Amino acid sequence: KNQVEQSPQSLIILEGKNCTLQCNYTVSPFSNLRWYKQDTGRGPVSLTIMTFSENTKSNGRYTATLDADTKQSSLHITASQLSDSASYICVVSASSGGYNKLIFGAGTRLAVHP
Amino acid sequence: GAVVSQHPSWVICKSGTSVKIECRSLDFQATTMFWYRQFPKQSLMLMATSNEGSKATYEQGVEKDKFLINHASLTLSTLTVTSAHPEDSSFYICSARVRGTIDTQYFGPGTRLTVL
């Protein structure tokens, strides 16, 4: 069964600190892995996308890593800001007969406090 | 970048009424659009896949007669919640897959539905 699990479920950090969110997946056949940021009451916005051959991808203060052997990914946020408070969703794309299917994680709710 | 819009952004209705939500791809064509539902503190749950010019494909457990989907053009899909009940209150999000790609999707901003 295709699954994406994220940890922690929620996280509180102080402004300026770094944090790392985890994503483990059992998805086959794997196509790519994406991290999305979802602000409360808004739709998800893509942060990074990585294919099987990519180990790391950065987008400003966001850096995602992918270990395709262990089927793990992480999202590292550097020098957090109050605006980073949001849910971060790991989404794995599975190849499925011509079009891919997206498998969503439950998300990590990050709160950045001043 | 590609933009997907939803209208309305929020709606409050009485129990028993029907509500229509529109999803538009503003600067690209989308042969396929997806409708998701998201309850508080939960992730997105796929409800149905909407293909332009054909019937939608519904996920298991989603009532097709209650959630009517129409995808009349390459830039517009609509979701109609018929005879809405309070348990239908949720955040509805659409996404659109760029025509010619296998999984390049962009999400709309969502529609908050509250049924009284």
Coordinates of N, CA and C in Angstrom, one line a residue:
Chain A
K1 N 0.8 -1.2 0.0 CA 0.0 0.0 0.0 C 0.9 1.3 0.0
N2 N 0.6 2.2 -0.9 CA 1.3 3.4 -1.0 C 1.0 4.3 0.2
Q3 N 2.1 4.7 1.0 CA 1.8 5.6 2.1 C 3.0 6.6 2.3
V4 N 2.6 7.7 2.8 CA 3.6 8.8 3.1 C 3.3 9.2 4.6
E5 N 4.4 9.1 5.4 CA 4.3 9.4 6.8 C 5.2 10.5 7.1
Q6 N 4.7 11.5 7.9 CA 5.5 12.7 8.2 C 5.6 12.8 9.8
S7 N 6.8 13.3 10.2 CA 7.0 13.6 11.6 C 7.9 14.8 11.7
P8 N 7.7 15.5 12.8 CA 6.7 15.3 13.8 C 5.3 15.8 13.3
Q9 N 4.3 15.5 14.0 CA 3.0 16.0 13.6 C 2.9 17.5 13.8
S10 N 3.5 18.0 14.8 CA 3.5 19.5 15.0 C 4.8 19.8 15.7
L11 N 5.2 21.1 15.5 CA 6.5 21.6 16.0 C 6.4 23.1 16.3
I12 N 6.9 23.4 17.4 CA 7.0 24.9 17.8 C 8.5 25.2 18.0
I13 N 8.9 26.3 17.3 CA 10.3 26.8 17.4 C 10.3 28.3 17.6
L14 N 11.4 28.8 18.0 CA 11.5 30.2 18.2 C 12.1 30.8 16.9
E15 N 11.6 32.0 16.6 CA 12.1 32.8 15.4 C 13.6 32.8 15.4
G16 N 14.1 32.5 14.2 CA 15.6 32.5 14.0 C 16.2 31.2 14.1
K17 N 15.5 30.2 14.7 CA 16.0 28.9 14.8 C 15.8 28.1 13.5
N18 N 16.6 27.0 13.4 CA 16.5 26.1 12.3 C 15.6 24.9 12.7
C19 N 15.0 24.2 11.8 CA 14.3 23.0 12.1 C 14.3 22.0 10.9
T20 N 14.0 20.8 11.2 CA 14.0 19.7 10.1 C 12.8 18.9 10.3
L21 N 12.1 18.8 9.2 CA 10.9 17.9 9.1 C 11.2 16.7 8.3
Q22 N 10.6 15.6 8.7 CA 10.9 14.3 8.2 C 9.7 13.7 7.4
C23 N 10.0 12.9 6.4 CA 9.0 12.3 5.5 C 9.5 10.9 5.1
N24 N 8.8 9.9 5.5 CA 9.1 8.5 5.1 C 8.0 8.0 4.2
Y25 N 8.4 7.3 3.1 CA 7.4 6.8 2.2 C 7.6 5.4 1.7
T26 N 6.5 4.8 1.4 CA 6.5 3.5 0.8 C 5.6 3.6 -0.4
V27 N 6.1 4.1 -1.5 CA 5.4 4.4 -2.7 C 6.2 3.7 -3.9
S28 N 5.4 3.0 -4.7 CA 6.0 2.3 -5.8 C 5.0 2.2 -7.0
P29 N 5.5 2.4 -8.2 CA 6.8 2.9 -8.6 C 6.9 4.4 -8.3
F30 N 8.1 4.8 -7.8 CA 8.3 6.2 -7.4 C 8.6 7.0 -8.6
S31 N 8.0 8.2 -8.6 CA 8.3 9.2 -9.7 C 9.0 10.4 -9.2
N32 N 8.5 11.1 -8.2 CA 9.1 12.2 -7.6 C 8.5 12.5 -6.3
L33 N 9.2 13.4 -5.5 CA 8.8 13.8 -4.2 C 8.8 15.3 -4.1
R34 N 7.7 15.8 -3.6 CA 7.5 17.3 -3.4 C 7.2 17.7 -2.0
W35 N 7.7 18.8 -1.7 CA 7.3 19.5 -0.4 C 6.4 20.7 -0.7
Y36 N 5.3 20.8 0.0 CA 4.4 21.9 -0.2 C 4.3 22.7 1.2
K37 N 4.1 24.0 1.1 CA 3.8 24.8 2.2 C 2.3 25.2 2.1
Q38 N 1.5 25.0 3.2 CA 0.1 25.4 3.1 C -0.2 26.3 4.3
D39 N -0.4 27.5 4.0 CA -0.8 28.5 5.0 C -2.3 28.2 5.4
T40 N -2.7 28.5 6.6 CA -4.0 28.3 7.1 C -5.0 28.9 6.2
G41 N -6.0 28.1 5.7 CA -7.0 28.7 4.8 C -6.6 28.9 3.4
R42 N -5.5 28.4 3.0 CA -5.0 28.6 1.7 C -4.7 27.2 1.0
G43 N -4.5 27.2 -0.3 CA -4.1 26.0 -1.0 C -2.6 25.8 -0.8
P44 N -2.1 24.6 -1.1 CA -0.7 24.3 -1.0 C 0.1 25.0 -2.1
V45 N 1.3 25.4 -1.7 CA 2.2 26.0 -2.7 C 3.5 25.2 -2.7
S46 N 4.0 24.9 -3.9 CA 5.2 24.0 -4.0 C 6.4 24.7 -3.6
L47 N 7.2 23.9 -2.8 CA 8.5 24.4 -2.4 C 9.7 23.8 -3.2
T48 N 9.6 22.5 -3.2 CA 10.7 21.7 -4.0 C 10.1 20.5 -4.6
I49 N 10.7 20.0 -5.6 CA 10.4 18.8 -6.3 C 11.7 18.1 -6.6
M50 N 11.8 16.8 -6.2 CA 13.0 16.0 -6.5 C 12.6 14.7 -7.2
T51 N 13.4 14.3 -8.2 CA 13.3 13.0 -8.8 C 14.2 12.0 -8.1
F52 N 14.2 10.8 -8.6 CA 14.9 9.7 -8.0 C 16.4 10.0 -7.9
S53 N 16.9 10.7 -8.9 CA 18.4 10.9 -9.0 C 18.9 12.1 -8.2
E54 N 18.0 12.9 -7.6 CA 18.4 14.1 -6.9 C 18.4 13.9 -5.4
N55 N 19.5 14.3 -4.8 CA 19.7 14.1 -3.4 C 19.3 15.4 -2.6
T56 N 19.4 16.5 -3.2 CA 19.1 17.7 -2.4 C 18.6 18.8 -3.4
K57 N 17.7 19.6 -2.9 CA 17.1 20.7 -3.7 C 16.8 21.9 -2.7
S58 N 17.3 23.1 -3.1 CA 17.1 24.2 -2.2 C 16.2 25.3 -2.9
N59 N 15.5 26.0 -2.0 CA 14.6 27.1 -2.5 C 14.7 28.1 -1.4
G60 N 15.6 29.0 -1.5 CA 15.8 30.0 -0.4 C 16.2 29.4 0.9
R61 N 15.5 29.6 1.9 CA 15.8 29.1 3.2 C 15.3 27.6 3.4
Y62 N 14.7 27.1 2.4 CA 14.2 25.7 2.4 C 15.2 24.8 1.7
T63 N 15.6 23.7 2.3 CA 16.4 22.7 1.7 C 15.8 21.3 1.9
A64 N 15.5 20.7 0.8 CA 15.0 19.3 0.9 C 16.0 18.3 0.5
T65 N 16.0 17.2 1.2 CA 16.9 16.1 0.8 C 16.1 14.8 0.5
L66 N 16.7 14.0 -0.3 CA 16.0 12.7 -0.6 C 17.0 11.6 -0.6
D67 N 16.7 10.5 0.1 CA 17.4 9.3 0.1 C 16.5 8.2 -0.5
A68 N 16.7 7.9 -1.7 CA 15.8 7.0 -2.4 C 16.0 5.6 -2.0
D69 N 17.2 5.3 -1.4 CA 17.4 3.9 -0.9 C 16.6 3.6 0.3
T70 N 16.7 4.6 1.3 CA 15.9 4.4 2.5 C 14.5 4.9 2.4
K71 N 14.2 5.5 1.3 CA 12.9 6.1 1.1 C 12.5 7.1 2.2
Q72 N 13.5 8.1 2.4 CA 13.3 9.1 3.4 C 13.6 10.5 2.7
S73 N 12.9 11.5 3.2 CA 13.2 12.8 2.8 C 13.1 13.7 4.0
S74 N 13.8 14.9 3.9 CA 13.7 15.8 5.0 C 13.6 17.2 4.4
L75 N 13.0 18.1 5.1 CA 12.9 19.5 4.7 C 13.5 20.3 5.9
H76 N 14.6 21.0 5.5 CA 15.3 21.8 6.5 C 15.0 23.3 6.3
I77 N 14.5 24.0 7.4 CA 14.2 25.4 7.3 C 15.3 26.1 8.1
T78 N 15.9 27.0 7.5 CA 17.0 27.8 8.1 C 16.5 29.2 8.5
A79 N 17.0 29.6 9.7 CA 16.7 31.0 10.2 C 15.2 31.3 10.1
S80 N 14.4 30.5 10.8 CA 13.0 30.6 10.6 C 12.4 32.0 10.9
Q81 N 11.3 32.2 10.2 CA 10.7 33.5 10.3 C 9.2 33.2 10.7
L82 N 8.6 34.3 11.2 CA 7.2 34.1 11.7 C 6.3 33.6 10.5
S83 N 6.6 34.1 9.3 CA 5.8 33.7 8.2 C 6.0 32.2 7.7
D84 N 6.9 31.6 8.4 CA 7.1 30.1 8.1 C 6.1 29.3 8.8
S85 N 5.3 29.9 9.7 CA 4.2 29.2 10.4 C 3.2 28.7 9.4
A86 N 3.1 27.4 9.3 CA 2.2 26.8 8.2 C 2.3 25.3 8.4
S87 N 1.5 24.6 7.6 CA 1.6 23.2 7.5 C 2.5 22.8 6.3
Y88 N 3.4 21.8 6.5 CA 4.3 21.4 5.4 C 3.9 20.0 5.0
I89 N 3.6 19.8 3.8 CA 3.1 18.5 3.3 C 4.1 17.9 2.4
C90 N 4.4 16.6 2.6 CA 5.2 15.8 1.8 C 4.3 15.0 0.8
V91 N 4.6 15.1 -0.4 CA 3.7 14.5 -1.4 C 4.6 13.7 -2.4
V92 N 4.3 12.4 -2.5 CA 5.1 11.5 -3.4 C 4.2 11.2 -4.6
S93 N 4.8 11.3 -5.7 CA 4.1 11.0 -7.0 C 4.5 9.6 -7.4
A94 N 3.4 8.8 -7.6 CA 3.6 7.4 -8.1 C 3.2 7.2 -9.5
S95 N 4.0 6.6 -10.3 CA 3.7 6.3 -11.7 C 2.5 5.4 -11.7
S96 N 1.6 5.8 -12.6 CA 0.3 5.0 -12.7 C -0.3 5.0 -14.1
G97 N 0.2 4.2 -14.9 CA -0.3 4.0 -16.2 C -0.5 5.2 -17.1
G98 N 0.5 6.0 -17.3 CA 0.5 7.2 -18.1 C 0.4 8.5 -17.3
Y99 N -0.4 8.6 -16.3 CA -0.4 9.7 -15.5 C -0.1 9.3 -14.0
N100 N 0.6 10.2 -13.3 CA 1.0 9.9 -12.0 C -0.1 10.2 -11.0
K101 N 0.0 9.5 -9.8 CA -1.0 9.7 -8.8 C -0.2 10.3 -7.6
L102 N -0.8 11.3 -7.0 CA -0.1 12.0 -5.8 C -0.6 11.3 -4.5
I103 N 0.4 11.0 -3.7 CA 0.1 10.4 -2.4 C 0.5 11.4 -1.3
F104 N -0.4 11.9 -0.5 CA -0.2 13.0 0.4 C 0.2 12.5 1.8
G105 N 1.1 13.1 2.5 CA 1.4 12.9 3.9 C 0.4 13.7 4.7
A106 N 0.3 13.5 6.0 CA -0.7 14.2 6.8 C -0.2 15.6 7.1
G107 N 1.1 15.9 6.9 CA 1.6 17.2 7.1 C 2.2 17.4 8.5
T108 N 3.1 18.4 8.6 CA 3.7 18.8 9.9 C 3.2 20.3 10.1
R109 N 2.6 20.5 11.2 CA 2.2 21.9 11.5 C 3.3 22.6 12.3
L110 N 3.9 23.6 11.6 CA 5.0 24.3 12.3 C 4.5 25.7 12.8
A111 N 4.8 26.0 14.0 CA 4.5 27.3 14.6 C 5.8 28.0 15.0
V112 N 6.1 29.1 14.4 CA 7.3 29.9 14.8 C 6.8 31.0 15.7
H113 N 7.4 31.1 16.9 CA 7.1 32.1 17.9 C 8.2 33.1 18.0
P114 N 7.8 34.4 18.3 CA 8.8 35.4 18.4 C 9.6 35.3 19.7
Chain B
G1 N 4.2 32.4 -12.8 CA 3.9 30.9 -12.7 C 2.5 30.7 -12.9
A2 N 2.2 29.4 -13.1 CA 0.8 29.0 -13.3 C -0.1 29.3 -12.2
V3 N -1.3 29.8 -12.5 CA -2.3 30.2 -11.5 C -3.6 29.5 -11.6
V4 N -4.1 29.0 -10.5 CA -5.4 28.3 -10.4 C -6.2 29.1 -9.4
S5 N -7.4 29.5 -9.9 CA -8.3 30.3 -9.0 C -9.5 29.5 -8.6
Q6 N -10.1 29.8 -7.5 CA -11.3 29.2 -7.1 C -12.3 30.3 -6.7
H7 N -13.6 30.0 -7.0 CA -14.6 30.9 -6.6 C -15.9 30.2 -6.1
P8 N -16.5 30.6 -5.0 CA -16.0 31.6 -4.1 C -14.9 31.2 -3.2
S9 N -14.3 32.1 -2.5 CA -13.3 31.7 -1.5 C -13.9 31.2 -0.2
W10 N -15.1 31.6 0.0 CA -15.8 31.1 1.2 C -17.3 31.2 0.9
V11 N -18.1 30.3 1.5 CA -19.5 30.3 1.3 C -20.2 29.7 2.5
I12 N -21.3 30.4 2.9 CA -22.1 29.9 4.0 C -23.5 29.6 3.5
C13 N -24.0 28.4 3.7 CA -25.4 28.1 3.2 C -26.2 27.4 4.2
K14 N -27.5 27.3 3.9 CA -28.4 26.6 4.8 C -28.4 25.1 4.4
S15 N -28.7 24.3 5.4 CA -28.8 22.9 5.1 C -29.9 22.6 4.1
G16 N -29.6 21.7 3.1 CA -30.5 21.4 2.1 C -30.3 22.1 0.8
T17 N -29.5 23.2 0.8 CA -29.3 23.9 -0.4 C -28.1 23.3 -1.2
S18 N -27.9 23.8 -2.4 CA -26.8 23.3 -3.2 C -25.8 24.5 -3.4
V19 N -24.6 24.1 -3.5 CA -23.5 25.1 -3.6 C -22.6 24.7 -4.8
K20 N -22.3 25.7 -5.6 CA -21.4 25.4 -6.7 C -20.0 26.1 -6.5
I21 N -18.9 25.4 -6.7 CA -17.6 25.9 -6.6 C -16.9 25.8 -7.9
E22 N -16.3 26.9 -8.3 CA -15.6 26.9 -9.6 C -14.1 26.8 -9.4
C23 N -13.4 26.2 -10.4 CA -12.0 26.1 -10.4 C -11.5 26.4 -11.8
R24 N -10.7 27.4 -11.9 CA -10.2 27.8 -13.2 C -8.7 27.9 -13.3
S25 N -8.1 27.4 -14.4 CA -6.7 27.5 -14.6 C -6.6 28.8 -15.5
L26 N -5.9 29.8 -15.0 CA -5.9 31.1 -15.6 C -5.0 31.3 -16.8
D27 N -3.9 30.6 -16.8 CA -2.9 30.9 -17.8 C -2.3 29.6 -18.4
F28 N -3.1 28.5 -18.3 CA -2.7 27.2 -18.9 C -3.9 26.4 -19.1
Q29 N -3.8 25.4 -20.0 CA -4.9 24.5 -20.2 C -4.7 23.2 -19.4
A30 N -5.8 22.8 -18.8 CA -5.8 21.6 -17.9 C -6.8 20.6 -18.4
T31 N -6.3 19.5 -18.9 CA -7.3 18.4 -19.3 C -7.8 17.7 -18.1
T32 N -7.1 17.8 -17.0 CA -7.5 17.1 -15.8 C -7.4 18.0 -14.6
M33 N -8.5 18.0 -13.8 CA -8.5 18.8 -12.6 C -8.9 17.8 -11.5
F34 N -8.4 18.1 -10.3 CA -8.7 17.3 -9.2 C -9.4 18.0 -8.1
W35 N -10.3 17.4 -7.4 CA -11.0 18.0 -6.3 C -10.6 17.3 -5.0
Y36 N -10.3 18.1 -4.0 CA -9.9 17.6 -2.7 C -10.7 18.2 -1.6
R37 N -10.8 17.5 -0.5 CA -11.5 18.0 0.7 C -10.5 17.9 1.8
Q38 N -10.5 18.9 2.7 CA -9.6 18.9 3.8 C -10.3 19.3 5.0
F39 N -10.3 18.4 6.0 CA -10.9 18.7 7.3 C -9.8 19.3 8.2
P40 N -10.3 20.1 9.3 CA -9.3 20.7 10.1 C -8.2 19.8 10.6
K41 N -7.0 20.3 10.5 CA -5.8 19.6 11.0 C -5.5 18.2 10.3
Q42 N -6.1 18.1 9.1 CA -5.9 16.9 8.3 C -5.4 17.2 7.0
S43 N -4.8 16.3 6.3 CA -4.3 16.5 5.0 C -5.4 16.5 3.9
L44 N -5.0 16.8 2.7 CA -5.9 16.7 1.6 C -6.4 15.3 1.3
M45 N -7.7 15.2 1.0 CA -8.2 13.9 0.6 C -8.8 14.0 -0.8
L46 N -8.3 13.2 -1.7 CA -8.8 13.3 -3.1 C -10.2 12.8 -3.1
M47 N -11.1 13.6 -3.7 CA -12.5 13.2 -3.9 C -12.7 12.7 -5.2
A48 N -12.2 13.4 -6.3 CA -12.6 13.0 -7.6 C -11.6 13.6 -8.6
T49 N -11.5 12.9 -9.7 CA -10.6 13.4 -10.8 C -11.6 13.8 -12.0
S50 N -11.4 15.0 -12.4 CA -12.3 15.6 -13.4 C -11.5 15.7 -14.8
N51 N -12.1 15.0 -15.8 CA -11.4 15.1 -17.1 C -12.3 15.8 -18.1
E52 N -11.7 16.7 -18.8 CA -12.4 17.6 -19.7 C -13.2 16.8 -20.8
G53 N -14.4 17.0 -20.8 CA -15.3 16.4 -21.8 C -15.7 15.0 -21.5
S54 N -15.4 14.5 -20.3 CA -15.9 13.2 -19.9 C -16.3 13.1 -18.5
K55 N -16.9 12.0 -18.0 CA -17.3 11.9 -16.7 C -16.2 11.9 -15.7
A56 N -16.5 12.4 -14.5 CA -15.4 12.4 -13.4 C -15.3 11.0 -12.8
T57 N -14.1 10.8 -12.3 CA -13.8 9.5 -11.6 C -13.8 9.8 -10.1
Y58 N -14.6 9.1 -9.4 CA -14.7 9.4 -7.9 C -13.9 8.4 -7.1
E59 N -13.4 8.9 -6.0 CA -12.7 8.0 -5.1 C -13.7 7.2 -4.3
Q60 N -13.2 6.1 -3.8 CA -14.1 5.2 -3.0 C -14.7 6.0 -1.8
G61 N -16.0 5.8 -1.6 CA -16.6 6.5 -0.5 C -17.2 7.9 -0.8
V62 N -16.9 8.4 -1.9 CA -17.4 9.7 -2.3 C -18.6 9.5 -3.2
E63 N -19.8 10.1 -2.8 CA -21.0 10.0 -3.5 C -21.1 10.9 -4.7
K64 N -21.1 10.2 -5.9 CA -21.1 11.0 -7.1 C -22.4 11.8 -7.3
D65 N -23.5 11.4 -6.8 CA -24.7 12.1 -6.9 C -24.8 13.3 -6.0
K66 N -24.0 13.3 -5.0 CA -24.0 14.4 -4.0 C -22.9 15.5 -4.5
F67 N -21.8 15.0 -5.0 CA -20.8 15.9 -5.4 C -20.7 15.8 -6.9
L68 N -21.4 16.7 -7.6 CA -21.5 16.7 -9.0 C -20.3 17.5 -9.6
I69 N -19.6 16.9 -10.5 CA -18.5 17.6 -11.1 C -18.7 17.7 -12.6
N70 N -18.4 18.9 -13.1 CA -18.5 19.2 -14.5 C -17.2 19.9 -15.0
H71 N -16.7 19.4 -16.1 CA -15.4 19.9 -16.6 C -15.6 20.2 -18.1
A72 N -16.3 21.4 -18.3 CA -16.8 21.7 -19.6 C -15.8 22.2 -20.6
S73 N -14.7 22.8 -20.0 CA -13.6 23.3 -20.9 C -12.3 23.0 -20.3
L74 N -11.2 23.4 -21.1 CA -9.9 23.1 -20.6 C -9.4 24.0 -19.5
T75 N -10.2 24.9 -19.1 CA -9.8 25.9 -18.1 C -10.8 26.0 -16.9
L76 N -11.9 25.2 -17.0 CA -12.9 25.3 -15.9 C -13.5 24.0 -15.5
S77 N -13.5 23.8 -14.2 CA -14.2 22.6 -13.6 C -15.0 23.1 -12.5
T78 N -16.2 22.6 -12.3 CA -17.1 23.0 -11.2 C -17.5 21.8 -10.4
L79 N -17.6 22.1 -9.1 CA -18.0 21.1 -8.1 C -19.3 21.6 -7.5
T80 N -20.4 20.8 -7.6 CA -21.6 21.2 -6.9 C -21.9 20.3 -5.8
V81 N -22.0 20.8 -4.6 CA -22.4 20.1 -3.4 C -23.9 20.2 -3.4
T82 N -24.6 19.1 -3.6 CA -26.1 19.1 -3.6 C -26.6 18.7 -2.3
S83 N -27.8 19.4 -1.9 CA -28.4 19.1 -0.7 C -27.4 19.1 0.5
A84 N -26.7 20.2 0.6 CA -25.6 20.2 1.6 C -26.1 20.0 3.0
H85 N -25.3 19.3 3.8 CA -25.6 19.1 5.2 C -24.4 19.6 6.0
P86 N -24.6 19.9 7.3 CA -23.5 20.4 8.1 C -22.2 19.5 8.1
E87 N -22.3 18.2 7.9 CA -21.1 17.4 7.8 C -20.3 17.6 6.5
D88 N -21.0 18.3 5.6 CA -20.2 18.7 4.3 C -19.4 19.9 4.5
S89 N -19.5 20.5 5.6 CA -18.7 21.7 5.9 C -17.2 21.3 5.9
S90 N -16.4 22.0 5.1 CA -15.0 21.6 4.9 C -14.3 22.6 4.0
F91 N -13.1 22.4 3.8 CA -12.2 23.2 2.9 C -12.1 22.4 1.6
Y92 N -12.5 22.9 0.5 CA -12.5 22.2 -0.7 C -11.4 22.9 -1.6
I93 N -10.5 22.1 -2.1 CA -9.3 22.6 -2.9 C -9.3 21.9 -4.2
C94 N -9.1 22.6 -5.3 CA -8.9 22.0 -6.6 C -7.5 22.1 -7.0
S95 N -7.1 21.2 -7.9 CA -5.8 21.4 -8.5 C -6.0 21.1 -10.0
A96 N -5.1 21.6 -10.8 CA -5.2 21.4 -12.3 C -3.8 20.9 -12.8
R97 N -3.9 19.9 -13.6 CA -2.7 19.3 -14.2 C -2.5 20.0 -15.5
V98 N -1.3 20.4 -15.7 CA -0.9 21.1 -17.0 C -1.1 20.1 -18.2
R99 N -1.7 20.5 -19.2 CA -2.0 19.7 -20.3 C -0.6 19.2 -20.9
G100 N -0.5 18.0 -21.2 CA 0.7 17.4 -21.8 C 1.7 16.9 -20.8
T101 N 1.5 17.1 -19.5 CA 2.4 16.7 -18.5 C 1.8 15.5 -17.7
I102 N 2.6 14.7 -17.0 CA 2.1 13.6 -16.3 C 1.7 13.9 -14.9
D103 N 2.3 14.9 -14.3 CA 1.9 15.2 -12.9 C 2.3 16.7 -12.5
T104 N 2.4 17.6 -13.4 CA 2.6 19.0 -13.0 C 1.3 19.6 -12.7
Q105 N 1.1 19.7 -11.4 CA -0.2 20.2 -10.8 C 0.0 21.5 -10.1
Y106 N -1.0 22.4 -10.2 CA -1.0 23.6 -9.4 C -2.3 23.6 -8.6
F107 N -2.2 24.0 -7.4 CA -3.4 24.0 -6.5 C -4.1 25.4 -6.5
G108 N -5.4 25.4 -6.3 CA -6.1 26.6 -6.1 C -6.0 27.0 -4.6
P109 N -6.6 28.2 -4.3 CA -6.5 28.7 -2.9 C -7.5 28.1 -2.0
G110 N -8.4 27.3 -2.5 CA -9.4 26.7 -1.6 C -10.7 27.5 -1.5
T111 N -11.7 26.7 -1.1 CA -13.0 27.3 -0.8 C -13.5 26.8 0.5
R112 N -13.8 27.7 1.5 CA -14.3 27.2 2.8 C -15.8 27.2 2.7
L113 N -16.4 26.0 2.9 CA -17.8 25.8 2.9 C -18.3 25.6 4.3
T114 N -19.3 26.4 4.7 CA -19.9 26.2 6.0 C -21.4 26.0 5.8
V115 N -21.9 24.9 6.2 CA -23.3 24.5 6.1 C -24.0 24.6 7.5
L116 N -25.0 25.5 7.6 CA -25.6 25.8 8.9 C -26.8 24.8 9.1

